[in-house]
CSV table of C-alpha atoms and ligand atoms in Angstrom, one decimal:
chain,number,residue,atom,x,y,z
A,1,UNK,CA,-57.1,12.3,-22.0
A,2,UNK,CA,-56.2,10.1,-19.4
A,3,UNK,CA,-55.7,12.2,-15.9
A,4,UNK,CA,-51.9,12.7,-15.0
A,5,UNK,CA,-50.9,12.1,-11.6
A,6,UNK,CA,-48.2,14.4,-10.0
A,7,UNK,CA,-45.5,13.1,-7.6
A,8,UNK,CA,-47.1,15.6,-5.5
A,9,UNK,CA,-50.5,14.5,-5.7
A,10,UNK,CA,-49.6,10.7,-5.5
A,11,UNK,CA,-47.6,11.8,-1.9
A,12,UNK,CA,-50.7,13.7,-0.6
A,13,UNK,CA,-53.2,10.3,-1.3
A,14,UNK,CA,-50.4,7.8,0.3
A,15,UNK,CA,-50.7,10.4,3.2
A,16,UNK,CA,-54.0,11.1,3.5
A,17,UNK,CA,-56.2,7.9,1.8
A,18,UNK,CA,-53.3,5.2,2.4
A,19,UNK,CA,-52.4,6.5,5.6
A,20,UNK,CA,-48.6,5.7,4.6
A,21,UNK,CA,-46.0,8.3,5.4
A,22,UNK,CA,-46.6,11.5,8.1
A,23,UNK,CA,-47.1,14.7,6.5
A,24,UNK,CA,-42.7,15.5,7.4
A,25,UNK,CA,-42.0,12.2,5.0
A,26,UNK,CA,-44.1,13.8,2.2
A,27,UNK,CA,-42.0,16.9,2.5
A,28,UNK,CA,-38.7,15.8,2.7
A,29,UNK,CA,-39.6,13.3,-0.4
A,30,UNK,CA,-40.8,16.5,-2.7
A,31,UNK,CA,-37.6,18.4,-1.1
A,32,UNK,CA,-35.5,15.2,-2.4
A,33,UNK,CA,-37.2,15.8,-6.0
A,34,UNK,CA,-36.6,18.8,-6.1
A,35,UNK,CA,-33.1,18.5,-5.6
A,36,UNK,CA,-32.9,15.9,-8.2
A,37,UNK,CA,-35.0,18.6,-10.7
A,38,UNK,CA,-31.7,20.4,-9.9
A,39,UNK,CA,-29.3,17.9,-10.7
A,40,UNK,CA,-31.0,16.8,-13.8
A,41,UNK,CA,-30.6,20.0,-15.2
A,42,UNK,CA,-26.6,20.2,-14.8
A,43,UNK,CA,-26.4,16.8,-16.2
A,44,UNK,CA,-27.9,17.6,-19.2
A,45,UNK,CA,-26.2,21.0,-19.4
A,46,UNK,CA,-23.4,18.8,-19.6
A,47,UNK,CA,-19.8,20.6,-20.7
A,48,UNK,CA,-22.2,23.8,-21.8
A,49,UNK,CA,-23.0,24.3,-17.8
A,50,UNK,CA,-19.1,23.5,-17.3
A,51,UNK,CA,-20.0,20.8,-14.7
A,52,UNK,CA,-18.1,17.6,-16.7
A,53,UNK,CA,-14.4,16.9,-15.7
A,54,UNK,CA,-12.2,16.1,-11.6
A,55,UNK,CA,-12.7,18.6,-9.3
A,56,UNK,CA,-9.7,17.4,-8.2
A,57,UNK,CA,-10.1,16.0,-5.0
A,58,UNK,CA,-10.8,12.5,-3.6
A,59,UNK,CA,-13.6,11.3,-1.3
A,60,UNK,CA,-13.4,9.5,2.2
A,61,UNK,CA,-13.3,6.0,0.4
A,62,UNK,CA,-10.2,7.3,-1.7
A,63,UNK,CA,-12.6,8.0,-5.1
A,64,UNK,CA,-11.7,10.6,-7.5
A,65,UNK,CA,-14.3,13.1,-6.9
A,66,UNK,CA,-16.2,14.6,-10.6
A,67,UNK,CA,-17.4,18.0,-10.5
A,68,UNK,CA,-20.9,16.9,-10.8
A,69,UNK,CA,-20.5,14.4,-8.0
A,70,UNK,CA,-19.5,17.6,-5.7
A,71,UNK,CA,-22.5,19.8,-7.5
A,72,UNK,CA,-25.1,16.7,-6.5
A,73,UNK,CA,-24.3,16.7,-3.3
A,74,UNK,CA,-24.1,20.5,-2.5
A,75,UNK,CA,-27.4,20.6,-4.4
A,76,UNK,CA,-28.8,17.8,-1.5
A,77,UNK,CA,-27.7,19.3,1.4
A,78,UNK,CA,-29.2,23.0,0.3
A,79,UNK,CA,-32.6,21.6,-0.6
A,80,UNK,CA,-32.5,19.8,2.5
A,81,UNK,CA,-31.1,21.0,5.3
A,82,UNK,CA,-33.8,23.8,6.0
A,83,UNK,CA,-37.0,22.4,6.3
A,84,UNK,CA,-37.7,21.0,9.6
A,85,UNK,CA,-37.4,17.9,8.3
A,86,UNK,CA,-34.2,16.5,9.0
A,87,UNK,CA,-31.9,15.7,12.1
A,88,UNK,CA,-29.2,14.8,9.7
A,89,UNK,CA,-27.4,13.4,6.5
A,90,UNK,CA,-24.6,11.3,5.4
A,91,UNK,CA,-23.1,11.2,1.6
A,92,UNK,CA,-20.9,8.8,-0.1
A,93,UNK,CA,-19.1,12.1,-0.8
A,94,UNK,CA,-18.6,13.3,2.7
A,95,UNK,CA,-16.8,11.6,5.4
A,96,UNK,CA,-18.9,12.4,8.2
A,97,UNK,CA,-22.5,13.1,8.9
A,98,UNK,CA,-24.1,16.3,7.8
A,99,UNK,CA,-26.1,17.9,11.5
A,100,UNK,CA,-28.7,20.2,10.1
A,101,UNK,CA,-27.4,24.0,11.5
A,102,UNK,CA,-28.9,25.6,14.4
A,103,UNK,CA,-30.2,28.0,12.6
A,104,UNK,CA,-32.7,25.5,11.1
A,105,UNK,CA,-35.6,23.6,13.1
A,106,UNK,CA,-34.2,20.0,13.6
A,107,UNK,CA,-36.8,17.3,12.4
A,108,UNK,CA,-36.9,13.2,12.8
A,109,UNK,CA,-35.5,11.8,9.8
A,110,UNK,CA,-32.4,11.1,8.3
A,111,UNK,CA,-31.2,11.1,4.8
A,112,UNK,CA,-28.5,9.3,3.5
A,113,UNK,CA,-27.6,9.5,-0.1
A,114,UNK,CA,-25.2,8.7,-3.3
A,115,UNK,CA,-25.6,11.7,-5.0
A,116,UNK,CA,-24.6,10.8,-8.4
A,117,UNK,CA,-24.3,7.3,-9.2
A,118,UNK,CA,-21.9,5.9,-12.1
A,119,UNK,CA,-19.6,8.6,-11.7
A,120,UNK,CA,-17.4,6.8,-14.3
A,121,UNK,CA,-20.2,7.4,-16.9
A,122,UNK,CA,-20.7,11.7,-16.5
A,123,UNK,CA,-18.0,12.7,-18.7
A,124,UNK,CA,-19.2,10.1,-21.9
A,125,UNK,CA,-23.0,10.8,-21.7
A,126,UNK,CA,-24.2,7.6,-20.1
A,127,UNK,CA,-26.8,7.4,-17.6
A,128,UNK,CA,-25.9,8.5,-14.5
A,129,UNK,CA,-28.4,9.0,-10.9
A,130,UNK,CA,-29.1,9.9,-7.4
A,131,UNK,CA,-29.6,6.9,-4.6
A,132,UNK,CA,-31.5,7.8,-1.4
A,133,UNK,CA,-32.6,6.2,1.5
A,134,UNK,CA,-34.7,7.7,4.8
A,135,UNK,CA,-34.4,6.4,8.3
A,136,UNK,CA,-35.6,7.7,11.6
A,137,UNK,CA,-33.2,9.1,14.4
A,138,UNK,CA,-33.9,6.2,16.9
A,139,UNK,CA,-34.0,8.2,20.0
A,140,UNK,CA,-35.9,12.2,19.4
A,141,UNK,CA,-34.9,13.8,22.5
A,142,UNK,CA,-31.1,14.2,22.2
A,143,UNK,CA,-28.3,15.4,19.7
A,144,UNK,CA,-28.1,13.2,16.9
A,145,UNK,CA,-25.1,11.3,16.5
A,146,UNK,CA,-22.8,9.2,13.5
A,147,UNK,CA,-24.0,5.6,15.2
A,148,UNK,CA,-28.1,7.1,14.9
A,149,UNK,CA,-27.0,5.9,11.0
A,150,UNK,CA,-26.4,2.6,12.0
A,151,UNK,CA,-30.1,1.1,11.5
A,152,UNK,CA,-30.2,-2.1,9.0
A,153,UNK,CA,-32.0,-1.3,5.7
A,154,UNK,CA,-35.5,-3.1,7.0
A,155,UNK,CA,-35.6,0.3,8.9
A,156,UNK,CA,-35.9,2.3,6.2
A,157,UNK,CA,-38.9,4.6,5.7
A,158,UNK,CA,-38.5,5.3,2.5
A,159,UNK,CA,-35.9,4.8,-0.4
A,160,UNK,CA,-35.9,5.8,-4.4
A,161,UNK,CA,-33.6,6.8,-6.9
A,162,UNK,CA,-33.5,9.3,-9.8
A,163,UNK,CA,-32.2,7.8,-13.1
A,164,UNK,CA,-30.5,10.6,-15.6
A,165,UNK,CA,-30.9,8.9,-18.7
A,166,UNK,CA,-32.6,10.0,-21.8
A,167,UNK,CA,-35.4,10.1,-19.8
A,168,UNK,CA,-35.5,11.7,-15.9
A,169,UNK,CA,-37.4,8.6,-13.9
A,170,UNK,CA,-38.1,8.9,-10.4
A,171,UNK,CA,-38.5,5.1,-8.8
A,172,UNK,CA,-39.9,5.5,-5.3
A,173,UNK,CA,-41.0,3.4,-2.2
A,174,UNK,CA,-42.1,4.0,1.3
A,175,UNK,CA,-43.0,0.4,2.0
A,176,UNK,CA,-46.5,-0.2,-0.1
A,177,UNK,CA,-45.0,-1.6,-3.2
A,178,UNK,CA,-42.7,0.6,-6.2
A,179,UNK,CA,-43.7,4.0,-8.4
A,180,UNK,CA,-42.2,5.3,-11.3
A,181,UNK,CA,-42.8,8.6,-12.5
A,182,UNK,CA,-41.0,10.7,-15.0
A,183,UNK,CA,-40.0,14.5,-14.7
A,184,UNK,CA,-42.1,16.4,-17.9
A,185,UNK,CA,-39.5,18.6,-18.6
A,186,UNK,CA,-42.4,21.4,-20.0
A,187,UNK,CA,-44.6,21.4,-16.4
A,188,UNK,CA,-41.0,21.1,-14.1
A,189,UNK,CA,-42.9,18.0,-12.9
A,190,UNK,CA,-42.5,14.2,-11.8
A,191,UNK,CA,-45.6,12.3,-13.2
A,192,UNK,CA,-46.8,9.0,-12.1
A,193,UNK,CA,-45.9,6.3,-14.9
A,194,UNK,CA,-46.5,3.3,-12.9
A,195,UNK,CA,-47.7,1.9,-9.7
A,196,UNK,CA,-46.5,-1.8,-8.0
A,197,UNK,CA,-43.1,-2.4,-10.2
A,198,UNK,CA,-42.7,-5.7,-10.3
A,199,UNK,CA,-39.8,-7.9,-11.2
A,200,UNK,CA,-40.4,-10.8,-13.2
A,201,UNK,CA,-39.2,-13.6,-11.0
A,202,UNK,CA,-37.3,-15.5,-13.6
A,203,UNK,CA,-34.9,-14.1,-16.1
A,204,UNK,CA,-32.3,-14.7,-19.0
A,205,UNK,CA,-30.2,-11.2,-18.1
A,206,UNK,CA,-27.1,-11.1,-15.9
A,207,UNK,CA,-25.4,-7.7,-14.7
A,208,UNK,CA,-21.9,-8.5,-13.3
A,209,UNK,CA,-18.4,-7.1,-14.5
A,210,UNK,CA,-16.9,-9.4,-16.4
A,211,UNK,CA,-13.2,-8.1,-16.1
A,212,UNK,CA,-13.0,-9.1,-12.7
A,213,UNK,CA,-13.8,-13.1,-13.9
A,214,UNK,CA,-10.4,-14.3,-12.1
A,215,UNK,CA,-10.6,-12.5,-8.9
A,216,UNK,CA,-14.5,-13.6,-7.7
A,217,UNK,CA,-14.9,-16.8,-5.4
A,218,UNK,CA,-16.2,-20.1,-6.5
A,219,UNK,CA,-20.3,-19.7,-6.0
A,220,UNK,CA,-20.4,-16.9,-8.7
A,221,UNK,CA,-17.9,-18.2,-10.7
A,222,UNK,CA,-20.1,-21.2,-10.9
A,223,UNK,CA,-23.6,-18.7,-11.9
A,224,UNK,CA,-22.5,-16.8,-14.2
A,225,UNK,CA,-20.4,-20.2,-15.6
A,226,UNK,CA,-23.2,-21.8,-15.8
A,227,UNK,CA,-25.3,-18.9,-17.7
A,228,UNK,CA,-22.0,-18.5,-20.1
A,229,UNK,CA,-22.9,-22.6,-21.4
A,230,UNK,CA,-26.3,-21.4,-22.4
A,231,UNK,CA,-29.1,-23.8,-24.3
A,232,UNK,CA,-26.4,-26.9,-24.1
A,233,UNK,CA,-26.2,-26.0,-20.6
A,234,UNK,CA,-27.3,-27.5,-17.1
A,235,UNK,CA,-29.6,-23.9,-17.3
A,236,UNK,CA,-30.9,-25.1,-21.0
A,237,UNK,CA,-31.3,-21.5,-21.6
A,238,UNK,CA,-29.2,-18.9,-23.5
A,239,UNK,CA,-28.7,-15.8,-21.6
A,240,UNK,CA,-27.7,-12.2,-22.4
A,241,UNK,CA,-25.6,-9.9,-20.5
A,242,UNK,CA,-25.9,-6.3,-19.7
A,243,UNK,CA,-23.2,-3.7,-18.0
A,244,UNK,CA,-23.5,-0.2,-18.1
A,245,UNK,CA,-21.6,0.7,-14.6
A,246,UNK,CA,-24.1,2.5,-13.5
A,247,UNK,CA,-25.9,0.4,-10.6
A,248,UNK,CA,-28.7,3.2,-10.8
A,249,UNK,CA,-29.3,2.4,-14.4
A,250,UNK,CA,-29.1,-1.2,-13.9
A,251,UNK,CA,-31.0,-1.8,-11.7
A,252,UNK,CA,-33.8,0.3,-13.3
A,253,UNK,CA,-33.3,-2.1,-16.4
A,254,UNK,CA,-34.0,-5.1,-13.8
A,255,UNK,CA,-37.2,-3.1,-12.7
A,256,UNK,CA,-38.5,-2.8,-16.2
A,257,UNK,CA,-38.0,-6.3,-17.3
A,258,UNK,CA,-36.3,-8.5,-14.7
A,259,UNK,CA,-32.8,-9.5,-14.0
A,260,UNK,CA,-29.9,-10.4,-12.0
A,261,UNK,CA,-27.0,-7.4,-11.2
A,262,UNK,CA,-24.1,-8.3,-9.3
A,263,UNK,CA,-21.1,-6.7,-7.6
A,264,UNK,CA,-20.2,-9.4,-5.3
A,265,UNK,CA,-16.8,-9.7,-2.6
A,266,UNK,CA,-13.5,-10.8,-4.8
A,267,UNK,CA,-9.8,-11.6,-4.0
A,268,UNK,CA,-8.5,-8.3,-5.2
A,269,UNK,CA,-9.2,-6.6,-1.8
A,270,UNK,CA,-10.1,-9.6,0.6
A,271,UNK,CA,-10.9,-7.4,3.7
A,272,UNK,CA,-13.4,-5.4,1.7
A,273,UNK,CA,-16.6,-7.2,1.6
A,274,UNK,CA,-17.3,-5.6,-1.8
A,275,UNK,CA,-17.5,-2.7,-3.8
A,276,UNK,CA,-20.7,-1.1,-3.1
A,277,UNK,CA,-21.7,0.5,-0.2
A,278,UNK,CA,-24.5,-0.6,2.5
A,279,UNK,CA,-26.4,2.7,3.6
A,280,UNK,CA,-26.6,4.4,0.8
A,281,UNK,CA,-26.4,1.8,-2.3
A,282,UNK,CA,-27.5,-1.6,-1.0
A,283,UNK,CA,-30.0,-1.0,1.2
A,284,UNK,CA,-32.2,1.3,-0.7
A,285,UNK,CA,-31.8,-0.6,-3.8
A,286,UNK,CA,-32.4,-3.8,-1.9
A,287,UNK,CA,-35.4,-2.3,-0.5
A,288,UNK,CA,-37.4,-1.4,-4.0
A,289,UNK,CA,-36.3,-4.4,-5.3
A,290,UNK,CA,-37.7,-6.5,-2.8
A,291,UNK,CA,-40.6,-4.2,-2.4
A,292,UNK,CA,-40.8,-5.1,-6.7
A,293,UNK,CA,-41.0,-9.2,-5.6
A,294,UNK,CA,-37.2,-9.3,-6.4
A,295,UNK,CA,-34.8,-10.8,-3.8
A,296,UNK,CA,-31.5,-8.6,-2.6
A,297,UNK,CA,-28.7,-10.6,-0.6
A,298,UNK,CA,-25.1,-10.6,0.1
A,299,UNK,CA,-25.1,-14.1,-1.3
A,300,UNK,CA,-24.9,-15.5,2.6
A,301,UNK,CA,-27.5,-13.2,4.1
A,302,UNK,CA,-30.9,-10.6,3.5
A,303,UNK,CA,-28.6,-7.4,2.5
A,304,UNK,CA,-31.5,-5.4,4.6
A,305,UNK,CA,-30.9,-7.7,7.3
A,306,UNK,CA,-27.3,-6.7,7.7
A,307,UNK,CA,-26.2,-4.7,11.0
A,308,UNK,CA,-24.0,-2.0,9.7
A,309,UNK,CA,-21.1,-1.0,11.9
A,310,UNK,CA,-19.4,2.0,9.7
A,311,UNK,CA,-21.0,4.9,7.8
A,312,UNK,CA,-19.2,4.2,4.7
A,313,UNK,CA,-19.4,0.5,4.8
A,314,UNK,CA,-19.1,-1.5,2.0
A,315,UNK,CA,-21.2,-4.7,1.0
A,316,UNK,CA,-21.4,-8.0,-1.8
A,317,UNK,CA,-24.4,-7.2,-3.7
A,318,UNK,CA,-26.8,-9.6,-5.6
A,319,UNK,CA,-30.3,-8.7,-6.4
A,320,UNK,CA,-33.1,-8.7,-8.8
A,321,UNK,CA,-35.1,-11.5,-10.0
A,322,UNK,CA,-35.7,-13.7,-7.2
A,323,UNK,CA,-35.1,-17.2,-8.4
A,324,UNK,CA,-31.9,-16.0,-9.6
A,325,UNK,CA,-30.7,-14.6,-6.7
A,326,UNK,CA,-31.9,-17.2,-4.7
A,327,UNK,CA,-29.7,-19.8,-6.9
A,328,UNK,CA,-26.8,-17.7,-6.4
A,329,UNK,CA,-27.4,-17.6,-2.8
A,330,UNK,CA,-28.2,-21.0,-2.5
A,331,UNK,CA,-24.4,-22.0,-4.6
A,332,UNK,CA,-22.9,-20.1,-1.6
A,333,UNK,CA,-24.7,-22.3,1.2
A,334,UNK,CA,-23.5,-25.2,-0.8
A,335,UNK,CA,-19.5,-24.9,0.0
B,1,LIG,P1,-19.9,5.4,-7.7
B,1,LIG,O1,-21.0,5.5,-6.7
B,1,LIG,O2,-18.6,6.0,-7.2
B,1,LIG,O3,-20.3,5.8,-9.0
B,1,LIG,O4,-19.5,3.8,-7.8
B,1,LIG,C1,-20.5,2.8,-7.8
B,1,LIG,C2,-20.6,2.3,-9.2
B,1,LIG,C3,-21.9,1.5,-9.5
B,1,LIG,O5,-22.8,2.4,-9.9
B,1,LIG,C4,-21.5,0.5,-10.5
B,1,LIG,O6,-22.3,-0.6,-10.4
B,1,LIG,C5,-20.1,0.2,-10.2
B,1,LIG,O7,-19.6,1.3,-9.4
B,1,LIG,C6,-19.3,0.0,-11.4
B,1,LIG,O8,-18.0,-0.4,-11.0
B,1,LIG,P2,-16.9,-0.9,-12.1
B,1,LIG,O9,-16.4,0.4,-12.7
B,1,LIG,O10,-15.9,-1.6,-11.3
B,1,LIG,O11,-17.6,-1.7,-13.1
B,2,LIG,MG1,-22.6,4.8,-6.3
């Protein structure tokens, strides 16, 4: 039988043989595991566990918080906050930053996360997930602070996300290439599936909401015009489209077989520069998609090359296959 490969196990040998990530890193990526162990099993409790359904109350960016959305995030900030590990966190569901207690040892790193992804898709049973992203606090020796979040996403030290679909997959990077592994439900483990991901650099798959047709600007109107004309096209190649409004779950589908997803800036909010948001969306997604060969940019600019100025910023997002995105991009240096 071939030899299985735990999460754990693959942490220890980037560690130890590769030399990757400090022994601190390695915790605080089991801890995030194990926190999304947790989450996995609410979702798939589902209305038996009592966590679908509002909890009633809105987040900072005016969002309709879910029940499980609150649960993920509780379940994130317990797993976390009393290791050593962490200076801090910030949530898409809180509107500040999250100091670790005095009560706990302070560590180096900060976590930023989404805690459940796709929120629109809990209550109907579609896949759902958990986005993270791990940065250092810039300066050790004093209190840590909101702007310490502040660090574009080529500062990240690690990044990963946990897809709840009919399988639990774990997709993980802390800068030597993509693994997947998938929680064994029997053993309460993560096992390694696949080492260096890697996006196919061309593709006939676009990712974009359609709906929203009349309200994006010309350069993507152009794309995804373009793909829409097919064989008789000037792309001379039918394409297929995909949308499952969970950016977690598709951008896993662009990790398994290639792709182009995009939420990009459009007229319905003009001072907005998108839906998703930087710290805690983009960058980490950017980061294991480039990390897979993909390409990730705003369509002007590198998204991990963007200087964030607010916590809960918000971004234009277009990544996966890289000649796709770098046609997209390349329609919005042409106006
Ligand atoms: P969420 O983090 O509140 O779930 O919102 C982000 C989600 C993305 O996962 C997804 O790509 C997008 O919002 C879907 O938006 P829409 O409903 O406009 O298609
Ligand atoms: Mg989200």
């Amino acid at each position: 039988m071939a030899k299985r490969i735990s999460l754990t196990r693959y942490l220890v040998e980037q560690q130890r043989v590769a030399g990757h990530i400090p022994s601190e890193l390695r915790l605080l990526l089991e801890v995030v595991a194990r926190a999304c162990k947790s989450i996995s099993q609410a979702v798939n409790k589902g209305a038996l566990g009592g966590v679908l359904g509002s909890a009633g109350s809105e987040n900072v960016q005016g969002e309709v918080q879910k029940k499980l959305d609150i649960i993920a995030n509780e379940v994130l900030i317990e797993a976390n906050e009393w290791g050593g590990h962490l200076a801090a966190m910030a949530s898409e569901e809180m509107d500040g930053i999250y100091v670790v207690p005095n009560r706990y040892p302070q560590g180096e790193y900060l976590l930023l996360f989404d805690p459940l992804d796709g929120s629109s898709n809990i209550d109907v049973n579609v896949s759902i997930g958990t986005i993270f992203s791990v940065l250092k606090k810039p300066d050790g020796d004093r209190g840590v602070e909101e702007s310490d979040f502040l660090q574009p996403g080529s500062h990240q030290v690690a990044a990963g996300y946990c897809v709840y679909g009919p399988q639990t997959t774990l997709v993980l990077t802390v800068g030597d290439g993509v693994a997947m592994f998938t929680l064994d439900r029997e053993q309460g483990s993560f096992v390694l599936i696949q080492e260096n991901l890697r996006i196919p650099e061309d593709t006939k798959e676009f990712a974009i909401n359609m709906s929203n047709m009349r309200h994006w600007d010309e350069p993507v109107k152009r794309y995804i015009d373009e793909c829409l004309q097919g064989k008789e096209g000037p792309r001379g190649k039918d394409f297929n489209m995909r949308w499952i409004a969970s950016m977690v779950a598709d951008v896993h589908r662009i990790m398994m077989r290639g792709g182009v997803f995009m939420y990009p800036w459009d007229k319905r909010e003009p001072n907005k520069p998108g839906k998703l948001r930087l710290l805690y969306e983009a960058n980490p997604m950017g980061w294991l998609v480039e990390q897979a060969g993909g390409a990730a940019t705003n369509g002007r600019q590198r998204i991990l090359d963007v200087q964030p100025t607010q916590l809960h910023e918000r971004v234009s997002v277009i990544l996966g296959s890289k000649n796709e995105v770098e046609r997209v991009t390349s329609y919005h240096s042409a106006l």
